[in-house]
Each structure stands twice: as structure tokens, then as C-alpha cells.
Amino acid sequence: MPEVLAISGFSRDECLSFDEPKEVMLRFKNWINSNCKTKPYFISDNNGFDWQFINWYFMYFLGDNPFGYNSTNLRSLYQGLKQDKNAHFKHLRITTHSHNALDDAIGNAEALLKIIDEYKLNILDGLK
């Protein structure tokens, strides 16, 4: 179904040339381990979706998820800090939210760092 593949922006040949998922997930796990001195914690804009994806790939290809079974929703964190169920953090992003996974992750990280700074959150103590 070419129309389904077209959503990704990649051709079939390009997809077949990607690195093997097991190698990618192993590099990701090694990066996590080299940057965290304590157990890493998963925070994302849509943790119900993002964590499921990450968990499946880690479990299927490596048999272990370094994040474990906990995660936090970035919007919920911000709503709690603002004490407003309608609050949203998206204005804190620098990188445009393009629905490209990397762009969106960078923008969410930018927002999280601003939230950490503004509210003096003690959640970076596990980083090297």
C-alpha cells in the first residue's frame, strides 16, 4: 500500500536501508546508560503513546526496557505545577512541532528544561 508508506516520507528502498532496529535500540540503551547515573525516567508529551512504542522496541529487540514501567506526561506535569488543568506547555518549545519525531522530542526537551528551570524541579540529579 504505497499511500501508507507515503505518510512516512520514505520510499520502500530507503526503509530497507535503515539500520537494524536491534542495533539502534542497543545504541539508544548505551546512550541512556552513559548519560544517567541512576535509573532513567521517561517523560514525554504523550507518554501513553510514546512509552508504548519505546517499551515494545526495547522489549522485543533487547528483552529489557531501561526506563522500566513508569513514565510521566509532560502536559500533566506542567498542569500540576501551574495548578490549572487547562495549562499547556507548548509555548515553551523553541523547535517547531512538525510531527517529525526528532523535532518534536527536541521541542519537548526544550520545554521540559524551561519548566525545570522555572520551577526549580529536582529531576536532573540522575544525569551524569
Short mmCIF file of N, CA and C in Angstrom, two decimals:
data_model
loop_
_atom_site.label_atom_id
_atom_site.label_comp_id
_atom_site.label_asym_id
_atom_site.label_seq_id
_atom_site.Cartn_x
_atom_site.Cartn_y
_atom_site.Cartn_z
N MET A 1 0.84 -1.17 0.00
CA MET A 1 0.00 0.00 0.00
C MET A 1 0.89 1.24 0.00
N PRO A 2 1.18 1.76 -1.15
CA PRO A 2 2.08 2.92 -1.26
C PRO A 2 1.60 4.15 -0.49
N GLU A 3 0.30 4.33 -0.39
CA GLU A 3 -0.22 5.51 0.33
C GLU A 3 0.10 5.45 1.82
N VAL A 4 0.17 4.27 2.39
CA VAL A 4 0.52 4.12 3.80
C VAL A 4 1.99 4.47 4.00
N LEU A 5 2.85 3.96 3.14
CA LEU A 5 4.27 4.25 3.23
C LEU A 5 4.55 5.73 2.97
N ALA A 6 3.77 6.36 2.11
CA ALA A 6 3.97 7.77 1.77
C ALA A 6 3.87 8.67 3.00
N ILE A 7 3.09 8.28 3.99
CA ILE A 7 2.94 9.08 5.21
C ILE A 7 4.29 9.28 5.89
N SER A 8 5.15 8.27 5.82
CA SER A 8 6.46 8.35 6.49
C SER A 8 7.42 9.30 5.78
N GLY A 9 7.19 9.54 4.51
CA GLY A 9 8.12 10.37 3.75
C GLY A 9 9.32 9.60 3.23
N PHE A 10 9.33 8.28 3.43
CA PHE A 10 10.43 7.44 2.96
C PHE A 10 9.94 6.47 1.90
N SER A 11 10.81 6.14 0.97
CA SER A 11 10.49 5.11 -0.02
C SER A 11 10.73 3.74 0.60
N ARG A 12 10.25 2.71 -0.06
CA ARG A 12 10.48 1.34 0.41
C ARG A 12 11.98 1.03 0.43
N ASP A 13 12.66 1.46 -0.61
CA ASP A 13 14.11 1.22 -0.67
C ASP A 13 14.83 1.92 0.48
N GLU A 14 14.42 3.14 0.79
CA GLU A 14 15.04 3.84 1.91
C GLU A 14 14.79 3.10 3.22
N CYS A 15 13.57 2.63 3.42
CA CYS A 15 13.25 1.87 4.64
C CYS A 15 14.12 0.62 4.75
N LEU A 16 14.33 -0.06 3.64
CA LEU A 16 15.14 -1.27 3.66
C LEU A 16 16.61 -0.98 3.95
N SER A 17 17.03 0.27 3.79
CA SER A 17 18.43 0.62 4.05
C SER A 17 18.66 1.11 5.47
N PHE A 18 17.62 1.26 6.27
CA PHE A 18 17.77 1.71 7.65
C PHE A 18 18.57 0.71 8.46
N ASP A 19 19.22 1.20 9.52
CA ASP A 19 19.93 0.32 10.44
C ASP A 19 18.95 -0.67 11.06
N GLU A 20 19.46 -1.83 11.43
CA GLU A 20 18.62 -2.84 12.06
C GLU A 20 18.11 -2.32 13.41
N PRO A 21 16.82 -2.52 13.70
CA PRO A 21 16.24 -2.00 14.95
C PRO A 21 16.99 -2.46 16.21
N LYS A 22 17.46 -3.69 16.23
CA LYS A 22 18.17 -4.17 17.41
C LYS A 22 19.42 -3.34 17.66
N GLU A 23 20.15 -3.01 16.59
CA GLU A 23 21.36 -2.19 16.74
C GLU A 23 21.01 -0.77 17.19
N VAL A 24 19.94 -0.23 16.64
CA VAL A 24 19.52 1.12 17.02
C VAL A 24 19.14 1.16 18.49
N MET A 25 18.36 0.17 18.94
CA MET A 25 17.92 0.14 20.33
C MET A 25 19.11 -0.11 21.27
N LEU A 26 20.07 -0.90 20.84
CA LEU A 26 21.27 -1.11 21.66
C LEU A 26 22.06 0.19 21.79
N ARG A 27 22.19 0.95 20.71
CA ARG A 27 22.87 2.25 20.78
C ARG A 27 22.10 3.19 21.70
N PHE A 28 20.77 3.17 21.62
CA PHE A 28 19.95 4.02 22.48
C PHE A 28 20.15 3.64 23.94
N LYS A 29 20.12 2.34 24.24
CA LYS A 29 20.32 1.88 25.62
C LYS A 29 21.71 2.28 26.12
N ASN A 30 22.73 2.13 25.29
CA ASN A 30 24.08 2.51 25.69
C ASN A 30 24.17 4.01 25.93
N TRP A 31 23.48 4.81 25.10
CA TRP A 31 23.47 6.26 25.30
C TRP A 31 22.81 6.62 26.63
N ILE A 32 21.68 5.98 26.92
CA ILE A 32 20.99 6.20 28.19
C ILE A 32 21.92 5.87 29.35
N ASN A 33 22.52 4.69 29.29
CA ASN A 33 23.41 4.26 30.38
C ASN A 33 24.62 5.17 30.54
N SER A 34 25.10 5.73 29.46
CA SER A 34 26.28 6.60 29.57
C SER A 34 25.92 8.01 30.04
N ASN A 35 24.63 8.34 30.04
CA ASN A 35 24.20 9.68 30.45
C ASN A 35 23.41 9.71 31.75
N CYS A 36 23.11 8.56 32.32
CA CYS A 36 22.32 8.51 33.56
C CYS A 36 23.09 7.75 34.62
N LYS A 37 23.20 8.35 35.80
CA LYS A 37 23.88 7.65 36.90
C LYS A 37 22.87 6.90 37.77
N THR A 38 21.58 7.20 37.61
CA THR A 38 20.52 6.47 38.29
C THR A 38 19.55 5.95 37.23
N LYS A 39 18.54 5.25 37.64
CA LYS A 39 17.57 4.71 36.69
C LYS A 39 16.92 5.86 35.91
N PRO A 40 16.92 5.77 34.57
CA PRO A 40 16.31 6.84 33.78
C PRO A 40 14.79 6.87 33.95
N TYR A 41 14.22 8.03 33.71
CA TYR A 41 12.78 8.21 33.87
C TYR A 41 12.23 8.79 32.57
N PHE A 42 11.17 8.20 32.07
CA PHE A 42 10.60 8.56 30.77
C PHE A 42 9.56 9.66 30.93
N ILE A 43 9.78 10.80 30.27
CA ILE A 43 8.84 11.92 30.27
C ILE A 43 8.59 12.29 28.82
N SER A 44 7.33 12.38 28.43
CA SER A 44 7.01 12.80 27.06
C SER A 44 5.67 13.51 27.02
N ASP A 45 5.41 14.14 25.88
CA ASP A 45 4.17 14.88 25.69
C ASP A 45 2.97 13.93 25.68
N ASN A 46 3.13 12.81 25.07
CA ASN A 46 2.06 11.82 25.03
C ASN A 46 2.64 10.49 25.49
N ASN A 47 2.86 10.38 26.79
CA ASN A 47 3.54 9.19 27.30
C ASN A 47 2.75 7.91 27.08
N GLY A 48 1.44 8.00 26.98
CA GLY A 48 0.64 6.81 26.70
C GLY A 48 0.99 6.20 25.35
N PHE A 49 1.32 7.02 24.40
CA PHE A 49 1.71 6.56 23.07
C PHE A 49 3.22 6.31 23.00
N ASP A 50 3.99 7.31 23.38
CA ASP A 50 5.45 7.24 23.23
C ASP A 50 6.07 6.11 24.04
N TRP A 51 5.64 5.96 25.30
CA TRP A 51 6.23 4.92 26.13
C TRP A 51 5.91 3.53 25.56
N GLN A 52 4.68 3.35 25.04
CA GLN A 52 4.32 2.04 24.46
C GLN A 52 5.26 1.68 23.32
N PHE A 53 5.54 2.66 22.47
CA PHE A 53 6.43 2.46 21.33
C PHE A 53 7.83 2.08 21.81
N ILE A 54 8.38 2.90 22.71
CA ILE A 54 9.73 2.66 23.23
C ILE A 54 9.80 1.32 23.96
N ASN A 55 8.80 1.04 24.79
CA ASN A 55 8.79 -0.22 25.54
C ASN A 55 8.78 -1.42 24.60
N TRP A 56 7.93 -1.38 23.58
CA TRP A 56 7.84 -2.52 22.65
C TRP A 56 9.19 -2.75 21.98
N TYR A 57 9.80 -1.68 21.47
CA TYR A 57 11.08 -1.85 20.79
C TYR A 57 12.17 -2.37 21.72
N PHE A 58 12.26 -1.84 22.93
CA PHE A 58 13.26 -2.35 23.88
C PHE A 58 12.99 -3.81 24.23
N MET A 59 11.76 -4.13 24.55
CA MET A 59 11.44 -5.49 24.98
C MET A 59 11.60 -6.48 23.83
N TYR A 60 11.13 -6.14 22.65
CA TYR A 60 11.18 -7.06 21.51
C TYR A 60 12.61 -7.31 21.06
N PHE A 61 13.41 -6.26 20.97
CA PHE A 61 14.75 -6.40 20.41
C PHE A 61 15.84 -6.65 21.45
N LEU A 62 15.63 -6.18 22.70
CA LEU A 62 16.68 -6.36 23.71
C LEU A 62 16.22 -7.13 24.94
N GLY A 63 14.92 -7.31 25.11
CA GLY A 63 14.41 -8.06 26.24
C GLY A 63 14.37 -7.29 27.54
N ASP A 64 14.63 -5.99 27.48
CA ASP A 64 14.66 -5.18 28.69
C ASP A 64 14.43 -3.72 28.32
N ASN A 65 13.69 -3.01 29.15
CA ASN A 65 13.45 -1.59 28.95
C ASN A 65 14.15 -0.83 30.07
N PRO A 66 15.19 -0.04 29.76
CA PRO A 66 15.91 0.66 30.82
C PRO A 66 15.05 1.65 31.60
N PHE A 67 13.93 2.08 31.01
CA PHE A 67 13.04 3.01 31.70
C PHE A 67 12.11 2.30 32.68
N GLY A 68 12.02 0.99 32.59
CA GLY A 68 11.09 0.27 33.44
C GLY A 68 9.66 0.49 32.99
N TYR A 69 8.74 0.54 33.93
CA TYR A 69 7.32 0.61 33.59
C TYR A 69 6.66 1.90 34.06
N ASN A 70 7.45 2.94 34.28
CA ASN A 70 6.90 4.21 34.73
C ASN A 70 7.20 5.31 33.73
N SER A 71 6.30 6.25 33.64
CA SER A 71 6.52 7.42 32.79
C SER A 71 5.66 8.57 33.30
N THR A 72 5.97 9.76 32.82
CA THR A 72 5.20 10.94 33.20
C THR A 72 4.81 11.70 31.95
N ASN A 73 3.61 12.22 31.95
CA ASN A 73 3.12 13.03 30.86
C ASN A 73 3.56 14.48 31.09
N LEU A 74 4.23 15.05 30.10
CA LEU A 74 4.76 16.41 30.24
C LEU A 74 3.67 17.44 30.48
N ARG A 75 2.57 17.31 29.78
CA ARG A 75 1.48 18.27 29.97
C ARG A 75 0.90 18.15 31.38
N SER A 76 0.71 16.94 31.86
CA SER A 76 0.18 16.74 33.22
C SER A 76 1.13 17.33 34.27
N LEU A 77 2.43 17.14 34.07
CA LEU A 77 3.41 17.73 34.98
C LEU A 77 3.25 19.25 35.02
N TYR A 78 3.16 19.85 33.84
CA TYR A 78 3.02 21.30 33.76
C TYR A 78 1.69 21.77 34.36
N GLN A 79 0.61 21.05 34.10
CA GLN A 79 -0.69 21.41 34.68
C GLN A 79 -0.64 21.38 36.20
N GLY A 80 0.03 20.39 36.76
CA GLY A 80 0.15 20.31 38.21
C GLY A 80 0.95 21.47 38.78
N LEU A 81 2.03 21.81 38.10
CA LEU A 81 2.85 22.92 38.57
C LEU A 81 2.10 24.26 38.47
N LYS A 82 1.33 24.41 37.42
CA LYS A 82 0.56 25.65 37.23
C LYS A 82 -0.75 25.62 38.03
N GLN A 83 -1.12 24.46 38.53
CA GLN A 83 -2.39 24.25 39.23
C GLN A 83 -3.57 24.68 38.36
N ASP A 84 -3.50 24.23 37.11
CA ASP A 84 -4.52 24.59 36.12
C ASP A 84 -4.64 23.45 35.12
N LYS A 85 -5.80 22.79 35.13
CA LYS A 85 -5.97 21.64 34.24
C LYS A 85 -6.00 22.02 32.76
N ASN A 86 -6.12 23.30 32.46
CA ASN A 86 -6.12 23.75 31.07
C ASN A 86 -4.76 24.29 30.61
N ALA A 87 -3.79 24.31 31.49
CA ALA A 87 -2.47 24.84 31.13
C ALA A 87 -1.79 23.94 30.10
N HIS A 88 -1.06 24.56 29.22
CA HIS A 88 -0.29 23.79 28.24
C HIS A 88 1.10 24.38 28.10
N PHE A 89 2.08 23.54 27.88
CA PHE A 89 3.48 23.91 27.86
C PHE A 89 4.00 24.24 26.46
N LYS A 90 3.22 24.04 25.43
CA LYS A 90 3.73 24.10 24.05
C LYS A 90 4.37 25.43 23.69
N HIS A 91 3.98 26.50 24.35
CA HIS A 91 4.59 27.80 24.08
C HIS A 91 6.05 27.86 24.55
N LEU A 92 6.47 26.87 25.32
CA LEU A 92 7.84 26.84 25.83
C LEU A 92 8.82 26.19 24.86
N ARG A 93 8.29 25.58 23.81
CA ARG A 93 9.16 24.96 22.80
C ARG A 93 9.86 26.03 21.97
N ILE A 94 11.08 25.73 21.56
CA ILE A 94 11.79 26.57 20.59
C ILE A 94 11.66 25.94 19.21
N THR A 95 11.94 24.65 19.14
CA THR A 95 11.85 23.91 17.89
C THR A 95 10.39 23.72 17.51
N THR A 96 10.07 24.00 16.27
CA THR A 96 8.70 23.88 15.78
C THR A 96 8.21 22.44 15.88
N HIS A 97 6.99 22.29 16.36
CA HIS A 97 6.35 20.97 16.44
C HIS A 97 5.90 20.59 15.03
N SER A 98 6.62 19.68 14.40
CA SER A 98 6.40 19.34 12.99
C SER A 98 5.83 17.94 12.80
N HIS A 99 5.67 17.19 13.85
CA HIS A 99 5.27 15.78 13.83
C HIS A 99 6.39 14.90 13.27
N ASN A 100 7.59 15.46 13.15
CA ASN A 100 8.78 14.67 12.92
C ASN A 100 9.25 14.27 14.33
N ALA A 101 9.44 12.99 14.55
CA ALA A 101 9.72 12.50 15.91
C ALA A 101 10.91 13.22 16.55
N LEU A 102 11.96 13.45 15.79
CA LEU A 102 13.14 14.10 16.36
C LEU A 102 12.85 15.56 16.70
N ASP A 103 12.24 16.29 15.78
CA ASP A 103 11.88 17.69 16.05
C ASP A 103 10.99 17.80 17.28
N ASP A 104 10.00 16.94 17.35
CA ASP A 104 9.06 17.01 18.47
C ASP A 104 9.74 16.66 19.79
N ALA A 105 10.63 15.68 19.78
CA ALA A 105 11.36 15.32 21.01
C ALA A 105 12.26 16.47 21.45
N ILE A 106 12.91 17.12 20.49
CA ILE A 106 13.78 18.25 20.84
C ILE A 106 12.94 19.39 21.43
N GLY A 107 11.81 19.70 20.79
CA GLY A 107 10.94 20.76 21.31
C GLY A 107 10.42 20.44 22.70
N ASN A 108 10.05 19.20 22.94
CA ASN A 108 9.57 18.81 24.26
C ASN A 108 10.69 18.88 25.30
N ALA A 109 11.89 18.51 24.90
CA ALA A 109 13.04 18.61 25.82
C ALA A 109 13.32 20.08 26.15
N GLU A 110 13.21 20.95 25.15
CA GLU A 110 13.41 22.37 25.40
C GLU A 110 12.38 22.89 26.41
N ALA A 111 11.12 22.48 26.22
CA ALA A 111 10.07 22.90 27.15
C ALA A 111 10.33 22.34 28.54
N LEU A 112 10.70 21.07 28.62
CA LEU A 112 10.97 20.46 29.93
C LEU A 112 12.10 21.18 30.65
N LEU A 113 13.16 21.52 29.93
CA LEU A 113 14.27 22.24 30.57
C LEU A 113 13.83 23.60 31.08
N LYS A 114 12.96 24.28 30.36
CA LYS A 114 12.44 25.56 30.84
C LYS A 114 11.57 25.36 32.08
N ILE A 115 10.77 24.31 32.08
CA ILE A 115 9.92 24.00 33.24
C ILE A 115 10.79 23.69 34.45
N ILE A 116 11.83 22.88 34.25
CA ILE A 116 12.75 22.53 35.34
C ILE A 116 13.38 23.79 35.92
N ASP A 117 13.82 24.68 35.04
CA ASP A 117 14.46 25.91 35.49
C ASP A 117 13.48 26.82 36.22
N GLU A 118 12.30 27.01 35.63
CA GLU A 118 11.32 27.94 36.22
C GLU A 118 10.82 27.46 37.58
N TYR A 119 10.59 26.17 37.72
CA TYR A 119 10.00 25.64 38.95
C TYR A 119 11.03 24.98 39.86
N LYS A 120 12.30 25.06 39.47
CA LYS A 120 13.40 24.50 40.27
C LYS A 120 13.16 23.03 40.61
N LEU A 121 12.73 22.27 39.60
CA LEU A 121 12.46 20.85 39.82
C LEU A 121 13.75 20.07 39.99
N ASN A 122 13.76 19.15 40.91
CA ASN A 122 14.93 18.34 41.17
C ASN A 122 14.77 17.00 40.45
N ILE A 123 14.82 17.04 39.10
CA ILE A 123 14.69 15.79 38.35
C ILE A 123 15.88 15.52 37.46
N LEU A 124 16.87 16.36 37.50
CA LEU A 124 18.08 16.14 36.69
C LEU A 124 19.22 15.55 37.52
N ASP A 125 18.95 15.24 38.78
CA ASP A 125 20.03 14.75 39.65
C ASP A 125 20.56 13.39 39.24
N GLY A 126 19.84 12.67 38.38
CA GLY A 126 20.31 11.36 37.96
C GLY A 126 21.16 11.39 36.71
N LEU A 127 21.41 12.60 36.16
CA LEU A 127 22.21 12.70 34.95
C LEU A 127 23.68 12.83 35.28
N LYS A 128 24.49 12.29 34.40
CA LYS A 128 25.95 12.39 34.57
C LYS A 128 26.43 13.71 34.04
#
